[in-house]
Amino acid sequence: MIKRVTIAWAAALLAATSACAGAQETAPGAPVSPEIRALHERLLVLDSHLDSPMHFGRVGWDITQRHSEAGDGTQLDLPRMVEGGLDGGFFVIYMPQGELTPQGYANSFADALRRAAAIHQTVARHDDAMMIATTSADARAAQAAGKRAVFISMENGYPLGQDLSRLALFHGLGVRMAGPVHSRTNQLADSATGEATWGGFSPLGRQWLAEMNRLGMIVDGSHSSDATFDQMIAWSKAPIVLSHSGSKTIFDHKRNIDDARMKTLAEHGGVILVNSVFLGPVNFGGEFGDVLDAMDHVEDLAPADQAALIARRTALMEAKPPITDSFDDFMRALLHCIDVAGVDHVGIGADWDGGGGVAGMKDVSQLPRITAALKAAGYGDDDIAKIWGGNLMRVLDAVEQTAESSK
Ligand SMILES: [Zn+2]
């Protein structure tokens, strides 16, 4: 009995090993066929929400080296972007929210400027491999040159305080996408997971929306309450996006959107970029929540303290995984969004380095699996191109044109 099991197990292992070896010759990272790999390489592959800049300022952290999530808590670096065929995306200036006071705003503004500088410094230091992108033409030029396109976005309008002229300053620093809120309601709008203080946007938030349109920045409704989202749709002169959101039909969570709103988003030319978080129950509370909060400030920790924090994070994730979803769960959500919104209105925003990743796709090196799964689901190369970047770039073009035409 034991022997038979052992033989079967050994045969399975051999088969798996040879499959892996074959795949590795053509596709480092994800085990996909050479045909899928070639298609994936041809496409402009972008993700709309990369939280990785929180690691850029970490002492001793080098984006040109291959890291691992278990090793230092990261899911993206240049080697893994190359392995995963990820041509670029929107790198986020994410700011956690403190008190809605002049000092709170001032501190967050300073931190946001530091984060913007960290993104520019990282690109400047590695300009042979990366470039700042602000237009769809930049993204295509980067791909043609074999460089990674670094768009910049802002998650949370908290650092703007009461001073909307800061939005033009961030636009000048290359920011081309922003959302008004994160997990708590602030001076601009109600959050999906916060108090319904304003019934959508605050008066200042309504001005924020107009200024976003005037400057030519993509309005991001992820983390916004349903009322805030509805007002974005009603008041924005340009299409909007949900940079990392999912479907309430797949999993009923405040961070996900219902099918009727998803359809409305599409009717207004917008795009939902599908998240790999909130596909099912998540547990970001308790001790793990404390670790996540500490991760927001990881760049300020000494190397030994960073290592201790990562070790604690890894131990907690192993003891009680905060997310138990699989790659199949992610694909189920993606295909549902395509069914509801249409193939012209869906993209990928998996929340890498922000809580994203599922079993079978734990970092950006595994992205070719999505191309393979879309192909297997019957989608053509042109449709897959739209999903991977075409739709997002169409919105960027439209937002830019709206700003130009209102000058
Ligand atoms: Zn987020």
Short mmCIF file of C-alpha atoms in Angstrom, two decimals, residues 50-293:
data_model
loop_
_atom_site.label_atom_id
_atom_site.label_comp_id
_atom_site.label_asym_id
_atom_site.label_seq_id
_atom_site.Cartn_x
_atom_site.Cartn_y
_atom_site.Cartn_z
CA LEU A 50 0.75 48.90 -7.55
CA ASP A 51 1.39 49.74 -3.89
CA SER A 52 5.09 48.92 -4.28
CA PRO A 53 6.44 52.49 -3.74
CA MET A 54 6.01 51.99 0.02
CA HIS A 55 9.08 49.74 -0.28
CA PHE A 56 11.16 52.02 -2.50
CA GLY A 57 12.53 54.01 0.43
CA ARG A 58 13.41 50.97 2.58
CA VAL A 59 17.02 50.95 3.67
CA GLY A 60 18.87 48.29 1.69
CA TRP A 61 15.95 47.47 -0.61
CA ASP A 62 17.00 47.29 -4.27
CA ILE A 63 14.37 47.05 -7.01
CA THR A 64 16.87 45.47 -9.41
CA GLN A 65 17.20 42.41 -7.14
CA ARG A 66 14.74 39.53 -6.99
CA HIS A 67 12.92 39.50 -3.67
CA SER A 68 10.16 37.26 -2.31
CA GLU A 69 7.00 37.86 -0.36
CA ALA A 70 8.09 35.48 2.40
CA GLY A 71 11.54 37.08 2.46
CA ASP A 72 10.68 40.74 2.75
CA GLY A 73 6.93 41.07 2.20
CA THR A 74 7.16 42.37 -1.39
CA GLN A 75 5.43 41.17 -4.56
CA LEU A 76 7.12 43.32 -7.22
CA ASP A 77 10.63 44.20 -8.36
CA LEU A 78 12.26 44.51 -11.78
CA PRO A 79 13.22 40.83 -12.15
CA ARG A 80 9.70 39.70 -11.23
CA MET A 81 8.15 42.33 -13.56
CA VAL A 82 10.25 40.91 -16.41
CA GLU A 83 9.33 37.32 -15.45
CA GLY A 84 5.66 38.23 -15.32
CA GLY A 85 5.78 40.28 -18.52
CA LEU A 86 4.42 43.29 -16.59
CA ASP A 87 5.24 46.33 -18.72
CA GLY A 88 4.25 48.82 -16.05
CA GLY A 89 1.30 50.36 -14.31
CA PHE A 90 0.17 52.97 -11.85
CA PHE A 91 2.55 53.13 -8.89
CA VAL A 92 0.67 54.46 -5.91
CA ILE A 93 1.34 57.28 -3.50
CA TYR A 94 -0.76 55.72 -0.73
CA MET A 95 -1.21 57.72 2.45
CA PRO A 96 -2.78 56.33 5.61
CA GLN A 97 -5.25 58.68 7.24
CA GLY A 98 -4.76 60.49 10.54
CA GLU A 99 -6.77 63.28 12.14
CA LEU A 100 -8.58 65.74 9.89
CA THR A 101 -6.61 68.65 11.39
CA PRO A 102 -4.17 71.21 9.93
CA GLN A 103 -1.23 69.31 11.48
CA GLY A 104 -2.54 65.94 10.27
CA TYR A 105 -2.89 67.28 6.72
CA ALA A 106 0.57 68.91 6.85
CA ASN A 107 2.26 65.70 7.99
CA SER A 108 0.53 63.64 5.32
CA PHE A 109 1.34 66.20 2.59
CA ALA A 110 5.02 65.99 3.58
CA ASP A 111 4.90 62.16 3.53
CA ALA A 112 3.16 62.15 0.13
CA LEU A 113 5.89 64.40 -1.32
CA ARG A 114 8.52 62.06 0.09
CA ARG A 115 6.75 59.08 -1.53
CA ALA A 116 6.54 60.91 -4.87
CA ALA A 117 10.26 61.65 -4.60
CA ALA A 118 11.00 57.98 -3.83
CA ILE A 119 9.23 56.96 -7.05
CA HIS A 120 11.15 59.52 -9.12
CA GLN A 121 14.45 58.62 -7.45
CA THR A 122 13.92 54.92 -8.13
CA VAL A 123 13.16 55.56 -11.81
CA ALA A 124 16.05 58.06 -12.15
CA ARG A 125 18.52 55.59 -10.65
CA HIS A 126 17.41 52.82 -13.04
CA ASP A 127 16.54 54.80 -16.17
CA ASP A 128 17.95 52.02 -18.34
CA ALA A 129 15.08 49.82 -17.14
CA MET A 130 12.24 52.17 -16.15
CA MET A 131 10.70 55.44 -17.27
CA ILE A 132 8.07 57.81 -15.90
CA ALA A 133 4.92 57.65 -18.04
CA THR A 134 2.08 60.18 -18.15
CA THR A 135 0.43 59.27 -21.47
CA SER A 136 -0.55 56.16 -23.39
CA ALA A 137 2.15 57.06 -25.94
CA ASP A 138 4.71 56.95 -23.11
CA ALA A 139 3.54 53.45 -22.15
CA ARG A 140 3.91 52.21 -25.71
CA ALA A 141 7.33 53.90 -26.07
CA ALA A 142 8.47 52.25 -22.84
CA GLN A 143 7.33 48.84 -24.06
CA ALA A 144 9.10 49.34 -27.42
CA ALA A 145 12.29 50.28 -25.56
CA GLY A 146 12.03 47.28 -23.21
CA LYS A 147 11.56 49.57 -20.20
CA ARG A 148 8.90 49.46 -17.47
CA ALA A 149 6.35 52.30 -17.68
CA VAL A 150 5.90 53.97 -14.30
CA PHE A 151 2.64 55.90 -14.09
CA ILE A 152 1.94 57.56 -10.74
CA SER A 153 -1.36 57.63 -8.85
CA MET A 154 -2.60 58.78 -5.44
CA GLU A 155 -4.70 56.69 -3.09
CA ASN A 156 -6.44 58.98 -0.56
CA GLY A 157 -6.90 62.74 -0.98
CA TYR A 158 -6.12 63.24 2.73
CA PRO A 159 -2.65 64.82 2.03
CA LEU A 160 -4.33 67.56 -0.02
CA GLY A 161 -5.89 68.90 3.19
CA GLN A 162 -8.12 71.88 2.43
CA ASP A 163 -5.78 73.11 -0.33
CA LEU A 164 -6.78 71.84 -3.76
CA SER A 165 -3.89 73.71 -5.43
CA ARG A 166 -1.81 70.74 -4.23
CA LEU A 167 -3.55 68.65 -6.88
CA ALA A 168 -1.85 70.72 -9.62
CA LEU A 169 1.43 70.26 -7.80
CA PHE A 170 1.01 66.46 -7.84
CA HIS A 171 -0.05 66.63 -11.49
CA GLY A 172 3.23 68.44 -12.12
CA LEU A 173 5.01 65.54 -10.39
CA GLY A 174 3.45 63.18 -12.92
CA VAL A 175 0.36 61.96 -11.03
CA ARG A 176 -2.36 61.00 -13.53
CA MET A 177 -4.86 59.11 -11.35
CA ALA A 178 -6.27 59.76 -7.89
CA GLY A 179 -9.03 58.60 -5.58
CA PRO A 180 -10.55 60.91 -2.95
CA VAL A 181 -10.64 58.44 -0.06
CA HIS A 182 -9.16 55.30 1.46
CA SER A 183 -10.75 53.21 4.19
CA ARG A 184 -12.13 56.16 6.21
CA THR A 185 -14.28 59.14 5.29
CA ASN A 186 -12.24 62.34 4.99
CA GLN A 187 -12.55 66.03 4.08
CA LEU A 188 -13.39 65.17 0.44
CA ALA A 189 -15.86 62.29 0.45
CA ASP A 190 -17.46 59.28 2.12
CA SER A 191 -15.49 56.04 2.06
CA ALA A 192 -17.08 52.64 1.30
CA THR A 193 -15.86 51.47 4.71
CA GLY A 194 -16.28 54.76 6.60
CA GLU A 195 -19.02 56.96 8.03
CA ALA A 196 -21.65 58.33 5.63
CA THR A 197 -20.83 61.90 6.67
CA TRP A 198 -21.40 63.80 3.43
CA GLY A 199 -23.88 61.70 1.49
CA GLY A 200 -21.16 61.32 -1.17
CA PHE A 201 -18.73 64.17 -1.82
CA SER A 202 -18.23 67.10 0.55
CA PRO A 203 -18.48 70.59 -1.03
CA LEU A 204 -14.65 70.58 -1.18
CA GLY A 205 -14.73 67.10 -2.71
CA ARG A 206 -17.02 68.30 -5.49
CA GLN A 207 -14.39 70.96 -6.30
CA TRP A 208 -11.73 68.22 -6.17
CA LEU A 209 -13.64 66.29 -8.83
CA ALA A 210 -13.87 69.37 -11.08
CA GLU A 211 -10.15 70.04 -10.61
CA MET A 212 -9.31 66.41 -11.49
CA ASN A 213 -11.25 66.84 -14.76
CA ARG A 214 -9.65 70.23 -15.45
CA LEU A 215 -6.10 68.92 -14.92
CA GLY A 216 -6.66 65.70 -16.87
CA MET A 217 -6.30 63.14 -14.08
CA ILE A 218 -8.22 59.85 -13.97
CA VAL A 219 -10.83 59.81 -11.18
CA ASP A 220 -10.56 56.56 -9.20
CA GLY A 221 -13.70 55.36 -7.41
CA SER A 222 -12.15 52.39 -5.57
CA HIS A 223 -12.67 52.82 -1.79
CA SER A 224 -15.44 55.39 -2.42
CA SER A 225 -18.92 54.81 -1.00
CA ASP A 226 -21.74 53.98 -3.42
CA ALA A 227 -23.07 57.55 -3.03
CA THR A 228 -19.63 59.01 -3.83
CA PHE A 229 -19.36 56.69 -6.84
CA ASP A 230 -22.82 57.74 -8.07
CA GLN A 231 -21.80 61.41 -7.89
CA MET A 232 -18.56 60.68 -9.76
CA ILE A 233 -20.65 59.16 -12.55
CA ALA A 234 -23.12 62.07 -12.50
CA TRP A 235 -20.62 64.92 -12.22
CA SER A 236 -17.35 63.80 -13.87
CA LYS A 237 -16.92 65.16 -17.40
CA ALA A 238 -14.62 62.25 -18.27
CA PRO A 239 -14.87 58.46 -17.79
CA ILE A 240 -13.77 57.15 -14.38
CA VAL A 241 -12.15 53.93 -13.21
CA LEU A 242 -12.25 51.60 -10.24
CA SER A 243 -8.50 50.95 -9.99
CA HIS A 244 -8.76 47.89 -7.71
CA SER A 245 -12.33 46.74 -7.10
CA GLY A 246 -14.45 43.64 -7.44
CA SER A 247 -17.99 42.38 -7.77
CA LYS A 248 -20.56 42.26 -4.97
CA THR A 249 -22.19 39.30 -6.76
CA ILE A 250 -18.96 37.32 -6.31
CA PHE A 251 -18.50 38.43 -2.70
CA ASP A 252 -20.78 40.82 -0.82
CA HIS A 253 -18.34 43.34 0.65
CA LYS A 254 -18.46 47.14 0.89
CA ARG A 255 -15.26 47.36 -1.19
CA ASN A 256 -17.00 45.58 -4.09
CA ILE A 257 -19.51 47.05 -6.53
CA ASP A 258 -22.96 45.76 -7.52
CA ASP A 259 -23.72 44.72 -11.08
CA ALA A 260 -26.06 47.67 -11.78
CA ARG A 261 -23.34 50.20 -10.88
CA MET A 262 -20.76 48.22 -12.87
CA LYS A 263 -23.04 48.48 -15.93
CA THR A 264 -23.46 52.24 -15.33
CA LEU A 265 -19.68 52.61 -15.11
CA ALA A 266 -19.34 50.89 -18.49
CA GLU A 267 -22.14 52.96 -20.06
CA HIS A 268 -20.15 56.07 -19.10
CA GLY A 269 -17.00 54.74 -20.75
CA GLY A 270 -15.31 53.69 -17.51
CA VAL A 271 -13.28 50.61 -16.56
CA ILE A 272 -13.25 48.30 -13.55
CA LEU A 273 -9.77 46.95 -12.87
CA VAL A 274 -10.33 43.68 -11.06
CA ASN A 275 -8.84 43.19 -7.61
CA SER A 276 -7.43 39.95 -6.17
CA VAL A 277 -8.64 40.95 -2.68
CA PHE A 278 -12.25 40.66 -1.42
CA LEU A 279 -12.95 37.61 -3.60
CA GLY A 280 -14.13 35.92 -0.40
CA PRO A 281 -13.84 36.43 3.36
CA VAL A 282 -10.74 38.39 4.44
CA ASN A 283 -9.32 38.85 7.89
CA PHE A 284 -7.21 41.99 7.96
CA GLY A 285 -8.12 42.71 11.59
CA GLY A 286 -6.55 41.80 14.93
CA GLU A 287 -2.82 41.20 15.13
CA PHE A 288 -2.50 40.96 11.34
CA GLY A 289 -4.16 44.37 11.05
CA ASP A 290 -1.53 45.77 13.42
CA VAL A 291 1.19 44.30 11.20
CA LEU A 292 -0.42 45.84 8.10
CA ASP A 293 -0.52 49.24 9.81
#
